mmCIF file with all atom_site columns, C-alpha atoms (C1' of nucleotides) in Angstrom:
data_model
loop_
_atom_site.group_PDB
_atom_site.id
_atom_site.type_symbol
_atom_site.label_atom_id
_atom_site.label_alt_id
_atom_site.label_comp_id
_atom_site.label_asym_id
_atom_site.label_entity_id
_atom_site.label_seq_id
_atom_site.pdbx_PDB_ins_code
_atom_site.Cartn_x
_atom_site.Cartn_y
_atom_site.Cartn_z
_atom_site.occupancy
_atom_site.B_iso_or_equiv
_atom_site.pdbx_formal_charge
_atom_site.auth_seq_id
_atom_site.auth_comp_id
_atom_site.auth_asym_id
_atom_site.auth_atom_id
_atom_site.pdbx_PDB_model_num
ATOM 1   C CA    . UNK A 1 1   ? 0.000   0.000  0.000   1.00 53.00 ? 1   UNK A CA    1
ATOM 2   C CA    . UNK A 1 2   ? 0.993   3.621  -0.236  1.00 48.00 ? 2   UNK A CA    1
ATOM 3   C CA    . UNK A 1 3   ? 0.203   5.396  2.999   1.00 47.00 ? 3   UNK A CA    1
ATOM 4   C CA    . UNK A 1 4   ? 0.798   8.818  1.604   1.00 50.00 ? 4   UNK A CA    1
ATOM 5   C CA    . UNK A 1 5   ? -1.515  10.800 3.787   1.00 52.00 ? 5   UNK A CA    1
ATOM 6   C CA    . UNK A 1 6   ? -1.502  8.482  6.810   1.00 67.00 ? 6   UNK A CA    1
ATOM 7   C CA    . UNK A 1 7   ? -4.230  10.451 8.476   1.00 87.00 ? 7   UNK A CA    1
ATOM 8   C CA    . UNK A 1 8   ? -7.752  10.276 9.713   1.00 92.00 ? 8   UNK A CA    1
ATOM 9   C CA    . UNK A 1 9   ? -8.884  10.097 6.128   1.00 93.00 ? 9   UNK A CA    1
ATOM 10  C CA    . UNK A 1 10  ? -7.084  6.834  5.408   1.00 93.00 ? 10  UNK A CA    1
ATOM 11  C CA    . UNK A 1 11  ? -8.737  5.244  8.411   1.00 94.00 ? 11  UNK A CA    1
ATOM 12  C CA    . UNK A 1 12  ? -12.121 6.378  7.204   1.00 95.00 ? 12  UNK A CA    1
ATOM 13  C CA    . UNK A 1 13  ? -11.461 4.969  3.764   1.00 95.00 ? 13  UNK A CA    1
ATOM 14  C CA    . UNK A 1 14  ? -10.416 1.644  5.250   1.00 95.00 ? 14  UNK A CA    1
ATOM 15  C CA    . UNK A 1 15  ? -13.617 1.307  7.243   1.00 96.00 ? 15  UNK A CA    1
ATOM 16  C CA    . UNK A 1 16  ? -15.775 2.472  4.356   1.00 96.00 ? 16  UNK A CA    1
ATOM 17  C CA    . UNK A 1 17  ? -14.198 -0.157 2.138   1.00 96.00 ? 17  UNK A CA    1
ATOM 18  C CA    . UNK A 1 18  ? -15.117 -2.769 4.754   1.00 96.00 ? 18  UNK A CA    1
ATOM 19  C CA    . UNK A 1 19  ? -18.802 -2.051 4.407   1.00 97.00 ? 19  UNK A CA    1
ATOM 20  C CA    . UNK A 1 20  ? -20.490 -5.245 3.135   1.00 97.00 ? 20  UNK A CA    1
ATOM 21  C CA    . UNK A 1 21  ? -22.554 -5.263 -0.028  1.00 97.00 ? 21  UNK A CA    1
ATOM 22  C CA    . UNK A 1 22  ? -26.102 -4.104 0.465   1.00 96.00 ? 22  UNK A CA    1
ATOM 23  C CA    . UNK A 1 23  ? -25.291 -2.514 3.784   1.00 97.00 ? 23  UNK A CA    1
ATOM 24  C CA    . UNK A 1 24  ? -25.026 1.091  4.868   1.00 96.00 ? 24  UNK A CA    1
ATOM 25  C CA    . UNK A 1 25  ? -23.656 2.967  7.825   1.00 96.00 ? 25  UNK A CA    1
ATOM 26  C CA    . UNK A 1 26  ? -23.485 6.452  9.217   1.00 96.00 ? 26  UNK A CA    1
ATOM 27  C CA    . UNK A 1 27  ? -20.649 8.922  9.513   1.00 96.00 ? 27  UNK A CA    1
ATOM 28  C CA    . UNK A 1 28  ? -20.978 8.859  13.265  1.00 95.00 ? 28  UNK A CA    1
ATOM 29  C CA    . UNK A 1 29  ? -20.683 5.050  13.353  1.00 96.00 ? 29  UNK A CA    1
ATOM 30  C CA    . UNK A 1 30  ? -17.428 5.171  11.428  1.00 96.00 ? 30  UNK A CA    1
ATOM 31  C CA    . UNK A 1 31  ? -16.159 7.987  13.588  1.00 95.00 ? 31  UNK A CA    1
ATOM 32  C CA    . UNK A 1 32  ? -17.012 6.033  16.708  1.00 95.00 ? 32  UNK A CA    1
ATOM 33  C CA    . UNK A 1 33  ? -15.201 2.970  15.415  1.00 95.00 ? 33  UNK A CA    1
ATOM 34  C CA    . UNK A 1 34  ? -12.146 5.130  14.899  1.00 94.00 ? 34  UNK A CA    1
ATOM 35  C CA    . UNK A 1 35  ? -12.453 6.387  18.439  1.00 90.00 ? 35  UNK A CA    1
ATOM 36  C CA    . UNK A 1 36  ? -13.640 9.821  17.410  1.00 91.00 ? 36  UNK A CA    1
ATOM 37  C CA    . UNK A 1 37  ? -17.351 9.764  18.009  1.00 91.00 ? 37  UNK A CA    1
ATOM 38  C CA    . UNK A 1 38  ? -17.559 13.512 17.836  1.00 91.00 ? 38  UNK A CA    1
ATOM 39  C CA    . UNK A 1 39  ? -15.609 13.725 14.626  1.00 93.00 ? 39  UNK A CA    1
ATOM 40  C CA    . UNK A 1 40  ? -18.448 12.598 12.394  1.00 95.00 ? 40  UNK A CA    1
ATOM 41  C CA    . UNK A 1 41  ? -17.977 15.756 10.371  1.00 95.00 ? 41  UNK A CA    1
ATOM 42  C CA    . UNK A 1 42  ? -14.407 14.799 9.685   1.00 95.00 ? 42  UNK A CA    1
ATOM 43  C CA    . UNK A 1 43  ? -15.614 11.500 8.254   1.00 95.00 ? 43  UNK A CA    1
ATOM 44  C CA    . UNK A 1 44  ? -17.836 13.363 5.825   1.00 94.00 ? 44  UNK A CA    1
ATOM 45  C CA    . UNK A 1 45  ? -14.971 15.671 5.064   1.00 93.00 ? 45  UNK A CA    1
ATOM 46  C CA    . UNK A 1 46  ? -12.855 12.638 4.275   1.00 94.00 ? 46  UNK A CA    1
ATOM 47  C CA    . UNK A 1 47  ? -15.474 11.192 1.955   1.00 94.00 ? 47  UNK A CA    1
ATOM 48  C CA    . UNK A 1 48  ? -15.439 14.464 0.111   1.00 92.00 ? 48  UNK A CA    1
ATOM 49  C CA    . UNK A 1 49  ? -11.829 13.765 -0.662  1.00 91.00 ? 49  UNK A CA    1
ATOM 50  C CA    . UNK A 1 50  ? -12.559 10.133 -1.473  1.00 93.00 ? 50  UNK A CA    1
ATOM 51  C CA    . UNK A 1 51  ? -13.028 11.047 -5.110  1.00 87.00 ? 51  UNK A CA    1
ATOM 52  C CA    . UNK A 1 52  ? -10.740 8.783  -7.099  1.00 85.00 ? 52  UNK A CA    1
ATOM 53  C CA    . UNK A 1 53  ? -10.509 6.212  -4.316  1.00 92.00 ? 53  UNK A CA    1
ATOM 54  C CA    . UNK A 1 54  ? -12.271 2.860  -4.354  1.00 93.00 ? 54  UNK A CA    1
ATOM 55  C CA    . UNK A 1 55  ? -14.380 3.931  -1.415  1.00 95.00 ? 55  UNK A CA    1
ATOM 56  C CA    . UNK A 1 56  ? -18.106 3.086  -1.568  1.00 96.00 ? 56  UNK A CA    1
ATOM 57  C CA    . UNK A 1 57  ? -19.124 6.472  -0.293  1.00 96.00 ? 57  UNK A CA    1
ATOM 58  C CA    . UNK A 1 58  ? -22.675 5.801  -1.404  1.00 96.00 ? 58  UNK A CA    1
ATOM 59  C CA    . UNK A 1 59  ? -22.990 3.339  1.467   1.00 97.00 ? 59  UNK A CA    1
ATOM 60  C CA    . UNK A 1 60  ? -22.336 6.079  3.960   1.00 97.00 ? 60  UNK A CA    1
ATOM 61  C CA    . UNK A 1 61  ? -25.197 8.325  4.960   1.00 96.00 ? 61  UNK A CA    1
ATOM 62  C CA    . UNK A 1 62  ? -26.095 10.417 7.937   1.00 95.00 ? 62  UNK A CA    1
ATOM 63  C CA    . UNK A 1 63  ? -27.635 8.913  11.043  1.00 95.00 ? 63  UNK A CA    1
ATOM 64  C CA    . UNK A 1 64  ? -31.153 9.392  9.703   1.00 94.00 ? 64  UNK A CA    1
ATOM 65  C CA    . UNK A 1 65  ? -30.406 7.372  6.594   1.00 95.00 ? 65  UNK A CA    1
ATOM 66  C CA    . UNK A 1 66  ? -30.680 10.529 4.541   1.00 95.00 ? 66  UNK A CA    1
ATOM 67  C CA    . UNK A 1 67  ? -28.546 10.791 1.423   1.00 95.00 ? 67  UNK A CA    1
ATOM 68  C CA    . UNK A 1 68  ? -27.026 14.085 2.431   1.00 94.00 ? 68  UNK A CA    1
ATOM 69  C CA    . UNK A 1 69  ? -23.991 13.618 0.234   1.00 93.00 ? 69  UNK A CA    1
ATOM 70  C CA    . UNK A 1 70  ? -25.737 12.756 -3.001  1.00 93.00 ? 70  UNK A CA    1
ATOM 71  C CA    . UNK A 1 71  ? -24.928 16.188 -4.330  1.00 90.00 ? 71  UNK A CA    1
ATOM 72  C CA    . UNK A 1 72  ? -21.272 15.310 -4.273  1.00 91.00 ? 72  UNK A CA    1
ATOM 73  C CA    . UNK A 1 73  ? -21.756 12.422 -6.682  1.00 92.00 ? 73  UNK A CA    1
ATOM 74  C CA    . UNK A 1 74  ? -21.545 12.743 -10.404 1.00 89.00 ? 74  UNK A CA    1
ATOM 75  C CA    . UNK A 1 75  ? -25.189 12.335 -11.258 1.00 85.00 ? 75  UNK A CA    1
ATOM 76  C CA    . UNK A 1 76  ? -28.126 13.820 -9.470  1.00 86.00 ? 76  UNK A CA    1
ATOM 77  C CA    . UNK A 1 77  ? -29.337 10.468 -8.222  1.00 90.00 ? 77  UNK A CA    1
ATOM 78  C CA    . UNK A 1 78  ? -26.317 8.243  -8.721  1.00 94.00 ? 78  UNK A CA    1
ATOM 79  C CA    . UNK A 1 79  ? -25.980 7.603  -4.995  1.00 95.00 ? 79  UNK A CA    1
ATOM 80  C CA    . UNK A 1 80  ? -29.594 6.550  -4.770  1.00 94.00 ? 80  UNK A CA    1
ATOM 81  C CA    . UNK A 1 81  ? -29.273 4.340  -7.828  1.00 95.00 ? 81  UNK A CA    1
ATOM 82  C CA    . UNK A 1 82  ? -26.303 2.507  -6.359  1.00 95.00 ? 82  UNK A CA    1
ATOM 83  C CA    . UNK A 1 83  ? -28.074 1.926  -3.066  1.00 96.00 ? 83  UNK A CA    1
ATOM 84  C CA    . UNK A 1 84  ? -31.243 0.750  -4.732  1.00 96.00 ? 84  UNK A CA    1
ATOM 85  C CA    . UNK A 1 85  ? -29.120 -1.598 -6.801  1.00 96.00 ? 85  UNK A CA    1
ATOM 86  C CA    . UNK A 1 86  ? -27.952 -3.144 -3.538  1.00 97.00 ? 86  UNK A CA    1
ATOM 87  C CA    . UNK A 1 87  ? -31.503 -3.668 -2.364  1.00 95.00 ? 87  UNK A CA    1
ATOM 88  C CA    . UNK A 1 88  ? -32.058 -0.471 -0.420  1.00 95.00 ? 88  UNK A CA    1
ATOM 89  C CA    . UNK A 1 89  ? -35.420 1.228  -0.560  1.00 94.00 ? 89  UNK A CA    1
ATOM 90  C CA    . UNK A 1 90  ? -34.980 4.921  -0.954  1.00 94.00 ? 90  UNK A CA    1
ATOM 91  C CA    . UNK A 1 91  ? -37.694 7.522  -0.912  1.00 92.00 ? 91  UNK A CA    1
ATOM 92  C CA    . UNK A 1 92  ? -37.247 11.263 -0.870  1.00 90.00 ? 92  UNK A CA    1
ATOM 93  C CA    . UNK A 1 93  ? -33.480 10.899 -0.529  1.00 92.00 ? 93  UNK A CA    1
ATOM 94  C CA    . UNK A 1 94  ? -33.973 8.781  2.569   1.00 93.00 ? 94  UNK A CA    1
ATOM 95  C CA    . UNK A 1 95  ? -33.369 5.049  3.071   1.00 95.00 ? 95  UNK A CA    1
ATOM 96  C CA    . UNK A 1 96  ? -36.647 3.487  4.153   1.00 93.00 ? 96  UNK A CA    1
ATOM 97  C CA    . UNK A 1 97  ? -35.264 0.230  5.536   1.00 93.00 ? 97  UNK A CA    1
ATOM 98  C CA    . UNK A 1 98  ? -32.264 2.022  6.936   1.00 94.00 ? 98  UNK A CA    1
ATOM 99  C CA    . UNK A 1 99  ? -32.375 0.211  10.258  1.00 91.00 ? 99  UNK A CA    1
ATOM 100 C CA    . UNK A 1 100 ? -32.414 -3.139 8.472   1.00 93.00 ? 100 UNK A CA    1
ATOM 101 C CA    . UNK A 1 101 ? -29.437 -2.275 6.290   1.00 95.00 ? 101 UNK A CA    1
ATOM 102 C CA    . UNK A 1 102 ? -27.528 -0.411 8.943   1.00 95.00 ? 102 UNK A CA    1
ATOM 103 C CA    . UNK A 1 103 ? -24.061 -1.811 9.572   1.00 96.00 ? 103 UNK A CA    1
ATOM 104 C CA    . UNK A 1 104 ? -22.195 -0.802 12.689  1.00 95.00 ? 104 UNK A CA    1
ATOM 105 C CA    . UNK A 1 105 ? -18.428 -1.417 12.393  1.00 96.00 ? 105 UNK A CA    1
ATOM 106 C CA    . UNK A 1 106 ? -18.102 -1.220 16.162  1.00 94.00 ? 106 UNK A CA    1
ATOM 107 C CA    . UNK A 1 107 ? -20.388 -4.229 16.530  1.00 95.00 ? 107 UNK A CA    1
ATOM 108 C CA    . UNK A 1 108 ? -20.079 -6.269 13.367  1.00 93.00 ? 108 UNK A CA    1
ATOM 109 C CA    . UNK A 1 109 ? -16.497 -5.650 12.399  1.00 87.00 ? 109 UNK A CA    1
ATOM 110 C "C1'" . DT  B 2 1   ? 0.003   30.354 13.448  1.00 75.92 ? 1   DT  B "C1'" 1
ATOM 111 C "C1'" . DG  B 2 2   ? -4.609  31.120 13.023  1.00 75.92 ? 2   DG  B "C1'" 1
ATOM 112 C "C1'" . DG  B 2 3   ? -9.062  31.181 10.924  1.00 75.92 ? 3   DG  B "C1'" 1
ATOM 113 C "C1'" . DT  B 2 4   ? -12.436 28.974 7.772   1.00 75.92 ? 4   DT  B "C1'" 1
ATOM 114 C "C1'" . DT  B 2 5   ? -14.825 24.865 6.222   1.00 75.92 ? 5   DT  B "C1'" 1
ATOM 115 C "C1'" . DG  B 2 6   ? -17.952 20.866 6.304   1.00 75.92 ? 6   DG  B "C1'" 1
ATOM 116 C "C1'" . DA  B 2 7   ? -21.250 14.414 2.961   1.00 75.92 ? 7   DA  B "C1'" 1
ATOM 117 C "C1'" . DC  B 2 8   ? -22.450 15.349 11.342  1.00 75.92 ? 8   DC  B "C1'" 1
ATOM 118 C "C1'" . DT  B 2 9   ? -25.041 14.945 15.676  1.00 75.92 ? 9   DT  B "C1'" 1
ATOM 119 C "C1'" . DA  B 2 10  ? -27.593 16.201 19.731  1.00 75.92 ? 10  DA  B "C1'" 1
ATOM 120 C "C1'" . DA  B 2 11  ? -30.290 19.291 22.080  1.00 75.92 ? 11  DA  B "C1'" 1
ATOM 121 C "C1'" . DG  B 2 12  ? -33.314 23.258 22.278  1.00 75.92 ? 12  DG  B "C1'" 1
ATOM 122 C "C1'" . DT  B 2 13  ? -37.209 26.266 20.620  1.00 75.92 ? 13  DT  B "C1'" 1
ATOM 123 C "C1'" . DC  C 3 1   ? -43.025 17.790 14.513  1.00 75.92 ? 1   DC  C "C1'" 1
ATOM 124 C "C1'" . DA  C 3 2   ? -39.802 21.057 11.761  1.00 75.92 ? 2   DA  C "C1'" 1
ATOM 125 C "C1'" . DC  C 3 3   ? -36.449 24.422 12.114  1.00 75.92 ? 3   DC  C "C1'" 1
ATOM 126 C "C1'" . DT  C 3 4   ? -32.440 26.598 14.746  1.00 75.92 ? 4   DT  C "C1'" 1
ATOM 127 C "C1'" . DT  C 3 5   ? -28.391 26.702 17.617  1.00 75.92 ? 5   DT  C "C1'" 1
ATOM 128 C "C1'" . DA  C 3 6   ? -24.341 25.043 19.325  1.00 75.92 ? 6   DA  C "C1'" 1
ATOM 129 C "C1'" . DG  C 3 7   ? -20.450 21.800 19.843  1.00 75.92 ? 7   DG  C "C1'" 1
ATOM 130 C "C1'" . DC  C 3 8   ? -17.196 19.001 17.656  1.00 75.92 ? 8   DC  C "C1'" 1
ATOM 131 C "C1'" . DC  C 3 9   ? -12.544 18.178 15.316  1.00 75.92 ? 9   DC  C "C1'" 1
ATOM 132 C "C1'" . DA  C 3 10  ? -9.222  17.262 11.331  1.00 75.92 ? 10  DA  C "C1'" 1
ATOM 133 C "C1'" . DA  C 3 11  ? -7.743  19.211 6.923   1.00 75.92 ? 11  DA  C "C1'" 1
ATOM 134 C "C1'" . DC  C 3 12  ? -6.915  23.188 4.090   1.00 75.92 ? 12  DC  C "C1'" 1
ATOM 135 C "C1'" . DC  C 3 13  ? -5.429  28.199 2.874   1.00 75.92 ? 13  DC  C "C1'" 1
#
DNA sequence: TGGTTGACTAAGT
DNA sequence: CACTTAGCCAACC
């Protein structure tokens, strides 16, 4: 590997990459797993820089299951399309069966 | 060195 | 129940 940035971001990417297919998680859950529960914003900030990485950022949403970061994807509804492709039910930019698809790295990883 | 930013979250109104 | 305020912390300029 090439740990160029060796920072909080890399950790976030690593966890995000560990998200199973058809599952989603929240920024806060990732932050908590990294020991920075209150740094959920930093996780989102990291995802913003995840462009070009093989990080499934579409599987990461806010704690309400709302696709807050869909605007950062290429298409208008690309994020939603990807999630629906994995079996998620999305309505009004929000994952309906969010609780069922939720994946907590602190518990399942 | 210091101030701004942001794909968040919890609590208050 | 929907909007507002405040706290949080790492990266960037």
